[in-house]
PDB file of C-alpha atoms in Angstrom:
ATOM      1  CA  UNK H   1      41.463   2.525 -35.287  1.00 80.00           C
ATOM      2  CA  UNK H   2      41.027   0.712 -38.902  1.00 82.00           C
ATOM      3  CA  UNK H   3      41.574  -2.011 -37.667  1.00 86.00           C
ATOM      4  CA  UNK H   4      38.787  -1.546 -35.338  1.00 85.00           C
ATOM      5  CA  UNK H   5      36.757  -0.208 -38.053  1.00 79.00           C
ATOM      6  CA  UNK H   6      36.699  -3.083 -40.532  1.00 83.00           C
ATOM      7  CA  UNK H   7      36.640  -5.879 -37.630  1.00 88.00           C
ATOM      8  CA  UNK H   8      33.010  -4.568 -36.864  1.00 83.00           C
ATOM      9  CA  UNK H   9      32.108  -3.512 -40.294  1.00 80.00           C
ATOM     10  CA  UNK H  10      33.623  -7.461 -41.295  1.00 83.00           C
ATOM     11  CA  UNK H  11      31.105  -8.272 -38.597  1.00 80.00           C
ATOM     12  CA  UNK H  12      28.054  -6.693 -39.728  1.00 79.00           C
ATOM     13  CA  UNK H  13      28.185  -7.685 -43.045  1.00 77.00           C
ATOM     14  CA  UNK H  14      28.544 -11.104 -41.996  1.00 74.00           C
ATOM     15  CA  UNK H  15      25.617 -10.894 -39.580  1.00 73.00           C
ATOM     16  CA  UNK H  16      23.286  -9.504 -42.454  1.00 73.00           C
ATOM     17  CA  UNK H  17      24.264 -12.315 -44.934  1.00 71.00           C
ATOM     18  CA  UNK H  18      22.851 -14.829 -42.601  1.00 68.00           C
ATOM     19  CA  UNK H  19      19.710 -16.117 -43.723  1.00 73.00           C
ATOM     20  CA  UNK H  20      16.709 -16.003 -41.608  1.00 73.00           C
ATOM     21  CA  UNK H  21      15.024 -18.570 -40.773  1.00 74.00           C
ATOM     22  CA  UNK H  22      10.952 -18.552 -40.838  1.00 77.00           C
ATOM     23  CA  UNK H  23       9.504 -19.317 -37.711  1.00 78.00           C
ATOM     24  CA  UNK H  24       5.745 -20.209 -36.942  1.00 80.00           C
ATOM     25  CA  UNK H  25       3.692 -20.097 -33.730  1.00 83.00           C
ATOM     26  CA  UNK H  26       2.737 -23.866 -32.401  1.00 83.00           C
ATOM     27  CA  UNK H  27      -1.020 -23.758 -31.477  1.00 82.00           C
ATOM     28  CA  UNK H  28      -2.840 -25.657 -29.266  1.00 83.00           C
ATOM     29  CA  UNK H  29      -6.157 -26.679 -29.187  1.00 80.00           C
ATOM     30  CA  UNK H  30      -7.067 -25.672 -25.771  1.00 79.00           C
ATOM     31  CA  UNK H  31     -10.391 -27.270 -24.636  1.00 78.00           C
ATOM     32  CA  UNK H  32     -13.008 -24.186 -23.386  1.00 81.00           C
ATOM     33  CA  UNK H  33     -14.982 -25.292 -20.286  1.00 82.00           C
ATOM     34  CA  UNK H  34     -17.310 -23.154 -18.211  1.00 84.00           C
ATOM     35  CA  UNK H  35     -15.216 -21.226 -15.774  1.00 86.00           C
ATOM     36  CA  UNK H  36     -15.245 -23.223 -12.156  1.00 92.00           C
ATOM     37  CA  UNK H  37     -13.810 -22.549  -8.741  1.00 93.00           C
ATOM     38  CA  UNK H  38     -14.613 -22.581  -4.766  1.00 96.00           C
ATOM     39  CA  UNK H  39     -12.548 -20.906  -2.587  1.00 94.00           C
ATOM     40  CA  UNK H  40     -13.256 -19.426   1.486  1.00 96.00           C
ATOM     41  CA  UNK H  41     -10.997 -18.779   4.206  1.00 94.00           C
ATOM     42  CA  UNK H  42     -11.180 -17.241   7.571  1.00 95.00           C
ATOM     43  CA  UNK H  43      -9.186 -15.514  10.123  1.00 93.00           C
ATOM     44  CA  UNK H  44      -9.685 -15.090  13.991  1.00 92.00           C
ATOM     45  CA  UNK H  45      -6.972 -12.688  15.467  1.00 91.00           C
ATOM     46  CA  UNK H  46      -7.341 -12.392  18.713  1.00 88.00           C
ATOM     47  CA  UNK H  47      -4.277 -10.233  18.916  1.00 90.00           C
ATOM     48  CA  UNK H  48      -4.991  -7.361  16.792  1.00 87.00           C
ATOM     49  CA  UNK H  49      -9.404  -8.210  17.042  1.00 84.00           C
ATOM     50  CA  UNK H  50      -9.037  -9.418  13.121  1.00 88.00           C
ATOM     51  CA  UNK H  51     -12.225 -11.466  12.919  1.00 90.00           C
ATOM     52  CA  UNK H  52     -13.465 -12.151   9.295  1.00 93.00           C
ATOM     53  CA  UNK H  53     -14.336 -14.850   6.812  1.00 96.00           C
ATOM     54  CA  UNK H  54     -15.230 -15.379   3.033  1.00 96.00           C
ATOM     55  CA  UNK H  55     -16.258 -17.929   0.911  1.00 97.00           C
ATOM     56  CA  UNK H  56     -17.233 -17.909  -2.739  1.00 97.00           C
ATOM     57  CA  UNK H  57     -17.906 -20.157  -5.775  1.00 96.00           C
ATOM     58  CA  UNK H  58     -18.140 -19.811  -9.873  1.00 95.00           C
ATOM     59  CA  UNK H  59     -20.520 -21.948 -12.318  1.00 93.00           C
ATOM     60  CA  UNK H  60     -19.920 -20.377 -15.463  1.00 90.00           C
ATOM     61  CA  UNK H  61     -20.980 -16.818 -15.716  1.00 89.00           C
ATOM     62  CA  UNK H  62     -22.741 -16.924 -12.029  1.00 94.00           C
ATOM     63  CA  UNK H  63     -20.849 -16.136  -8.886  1.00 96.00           C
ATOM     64  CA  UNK H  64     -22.258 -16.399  -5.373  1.00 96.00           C
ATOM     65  CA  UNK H  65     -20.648 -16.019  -1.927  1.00 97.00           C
ATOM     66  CA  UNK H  66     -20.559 -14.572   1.283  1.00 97.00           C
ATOM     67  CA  UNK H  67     -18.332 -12.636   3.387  1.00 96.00           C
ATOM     68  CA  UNK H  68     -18.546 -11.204   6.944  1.00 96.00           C
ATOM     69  CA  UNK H  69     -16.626  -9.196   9.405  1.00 94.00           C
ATOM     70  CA  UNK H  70     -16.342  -8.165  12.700  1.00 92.00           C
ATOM     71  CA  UNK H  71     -16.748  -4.073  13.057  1.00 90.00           C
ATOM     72  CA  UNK H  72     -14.628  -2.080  15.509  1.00 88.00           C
ATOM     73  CA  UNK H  73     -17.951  -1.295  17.204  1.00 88.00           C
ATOM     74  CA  UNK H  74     -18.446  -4.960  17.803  1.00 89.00           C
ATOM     75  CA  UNK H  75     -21.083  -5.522  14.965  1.00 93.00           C
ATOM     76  CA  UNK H  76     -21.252  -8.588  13.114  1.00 94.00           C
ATOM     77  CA  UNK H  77     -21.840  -7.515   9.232  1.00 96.00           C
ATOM     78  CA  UNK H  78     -22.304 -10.655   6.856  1.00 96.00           C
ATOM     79  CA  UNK H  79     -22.928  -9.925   3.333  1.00 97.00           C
ATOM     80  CA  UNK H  80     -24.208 -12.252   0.686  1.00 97.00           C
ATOM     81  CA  UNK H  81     -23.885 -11.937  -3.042  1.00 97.00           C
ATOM     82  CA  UNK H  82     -24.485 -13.025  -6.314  1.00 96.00           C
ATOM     83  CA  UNK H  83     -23.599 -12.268 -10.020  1.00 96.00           C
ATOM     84  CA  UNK H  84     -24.508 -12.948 -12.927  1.00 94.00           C
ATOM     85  CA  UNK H  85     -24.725 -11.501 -17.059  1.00 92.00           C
ATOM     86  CA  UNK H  86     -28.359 -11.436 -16.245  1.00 93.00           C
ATOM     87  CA  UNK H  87     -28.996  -9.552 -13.013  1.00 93.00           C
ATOM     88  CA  UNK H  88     -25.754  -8.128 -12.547  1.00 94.00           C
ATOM     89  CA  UNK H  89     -24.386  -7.553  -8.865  1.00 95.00           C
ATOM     90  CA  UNK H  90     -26.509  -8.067  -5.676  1.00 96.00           C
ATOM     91  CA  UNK H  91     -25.531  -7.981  -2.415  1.00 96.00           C
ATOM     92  CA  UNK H  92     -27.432  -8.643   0.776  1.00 97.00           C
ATOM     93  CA  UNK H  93     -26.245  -6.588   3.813  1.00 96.00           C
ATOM     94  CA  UNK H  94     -27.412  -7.676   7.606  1.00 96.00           C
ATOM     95  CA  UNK H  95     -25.824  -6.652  10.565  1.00 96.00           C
ATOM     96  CA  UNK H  96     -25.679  -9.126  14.301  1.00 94.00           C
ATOM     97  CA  UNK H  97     -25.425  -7.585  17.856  1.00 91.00           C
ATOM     98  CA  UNK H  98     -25.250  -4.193  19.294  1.00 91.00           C
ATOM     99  CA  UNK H  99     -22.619  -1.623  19.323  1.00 89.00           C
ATOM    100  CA  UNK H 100     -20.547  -1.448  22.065  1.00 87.00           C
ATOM    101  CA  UNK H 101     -18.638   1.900  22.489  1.00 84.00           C
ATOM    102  CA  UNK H 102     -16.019   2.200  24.861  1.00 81.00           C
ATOM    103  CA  UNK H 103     -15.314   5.169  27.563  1.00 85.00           C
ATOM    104  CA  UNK H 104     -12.488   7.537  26.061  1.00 85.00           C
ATOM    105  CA  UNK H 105      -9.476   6.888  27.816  1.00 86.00           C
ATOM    106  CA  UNK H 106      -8.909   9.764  30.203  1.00 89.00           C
ATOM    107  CA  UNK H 107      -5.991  12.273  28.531  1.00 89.00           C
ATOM    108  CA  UNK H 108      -3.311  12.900  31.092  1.00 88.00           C
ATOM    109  CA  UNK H 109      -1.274  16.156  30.977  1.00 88.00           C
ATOM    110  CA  UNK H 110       1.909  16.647  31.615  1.00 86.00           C
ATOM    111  CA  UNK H 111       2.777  19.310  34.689  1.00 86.00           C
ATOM    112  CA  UNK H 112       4.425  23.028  33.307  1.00 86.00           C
ATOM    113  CA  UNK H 113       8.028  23.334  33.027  1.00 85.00           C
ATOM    114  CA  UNK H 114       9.608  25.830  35.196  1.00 84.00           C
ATOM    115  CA  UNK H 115      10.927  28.726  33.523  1.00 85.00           C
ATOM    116  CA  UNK H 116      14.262  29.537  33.188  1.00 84.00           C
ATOM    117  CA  UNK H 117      15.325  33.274  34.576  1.00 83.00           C
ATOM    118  CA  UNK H 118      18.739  34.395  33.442  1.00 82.00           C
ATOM    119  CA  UNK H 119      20.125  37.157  35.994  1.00 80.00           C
ATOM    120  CA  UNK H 120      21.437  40.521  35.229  1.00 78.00           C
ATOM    121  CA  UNK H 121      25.225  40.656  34.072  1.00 73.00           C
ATOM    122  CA  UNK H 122      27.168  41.950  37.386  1.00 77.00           C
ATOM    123  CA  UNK H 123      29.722  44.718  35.230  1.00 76.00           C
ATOM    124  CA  UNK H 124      29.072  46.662  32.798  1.00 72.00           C
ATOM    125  CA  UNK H 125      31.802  46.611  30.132  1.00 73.00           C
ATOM    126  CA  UNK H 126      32.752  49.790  28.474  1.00 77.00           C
ATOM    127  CA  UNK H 127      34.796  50.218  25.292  1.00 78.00           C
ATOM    128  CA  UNK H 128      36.525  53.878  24.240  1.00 78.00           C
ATOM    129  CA  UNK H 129      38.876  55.204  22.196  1.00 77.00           C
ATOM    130  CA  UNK H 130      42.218  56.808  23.117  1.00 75.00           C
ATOM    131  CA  UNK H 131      42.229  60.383  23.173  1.00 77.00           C
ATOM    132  CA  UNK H 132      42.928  62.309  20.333  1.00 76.00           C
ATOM    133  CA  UNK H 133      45.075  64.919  20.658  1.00 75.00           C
ATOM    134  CA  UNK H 134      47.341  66.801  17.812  1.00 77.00           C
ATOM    135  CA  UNK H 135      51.192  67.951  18.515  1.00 72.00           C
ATOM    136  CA  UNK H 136      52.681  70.606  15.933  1.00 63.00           C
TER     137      UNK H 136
END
C-alpha cells in the first residue's frame, strides 16, 4: 500500500514540475461580406395530400420570400414576405379556391353482445358439526 502511495505521489510531483508551455490563439482575418443566400424547395405528395412550396432570398439585412400550402379544406394559401432593420416583418396573406368539405363518413355500430345467464347450482351443500354430547 506504500508502495502504491509513493508511485502516485512520485507521479504527481513529477507532473507539477513540468513546465507549461504558453499557448496563443491563431487569428484570422476573416473577410465580412453582406450576408447572401437563395434557397426554395417544394413538395407534391400525392400519397399523404402534402402539397407545399417555399422559396426565399437574403441581400444583407433584407429578406424576401414566399411560401404556400395546400389546406385540408382544399384552399390554396400563398404568403409573401419581407424583412428588413427598417420595416421589420410583413407578410402578405391571400387565399385561391373554395373550400371543399367532405360528407362525414357514416359511423357503423357494432350489434349487442348477448348476455351471459349462469343457472342456479342444482344441490345445495350443507356443512355441520358433529354432535356434542358429554359422557361422565
Amino acid at each position: 500500500m506504500v508502495a502504491k502511495f509513493v508511485i502516485v505521489l512520485s507521479l504527481a510531483v513529477v507532473a507539477y514540475a513540468v513546465p507549461l508551455v504558453p499557448v496563443s490563439k491563431v487569428v484570422y482575418a476573416e473577410p465580412e461580406a453582406p450576408a447572401h443566400y437563395d434557397f426554395s424547395y417544394s413538395v407534391h405528395d400525392d400519397h399523404s395530400g402534402d402539397v407545399k412550396q417555399q422559396q426565399e432570398a437574403r441581400q444583407g439585412d433584407a429578406v424576401h420570400g414566399s411560401y404556400s400550402l395546400v389546406q385540408p379544406d382544399g384552399v390554396h394559401r400563398i404568403v409573401e414576405y419581407t424583412a428588413d432593420k427598417e420595416h421589420g416583418f410583413n407578410a402578405n396573406v391571400r387565399y385561391e379556391g373554395t373550400p371543399v368539405h367532405a360528407e362525414p363518413a357514416k359511423i357503423a355500430y357494432a350489434a349487442p353482445v348477448a348476455k351471459v345467464a349462469y343457472a342456479a347450482p342444482v344441490a345445495h351443500v350443507t356443512y355441520s358439526s358433529p354432535a356434542i354430547s358429554y359422557h361422565h
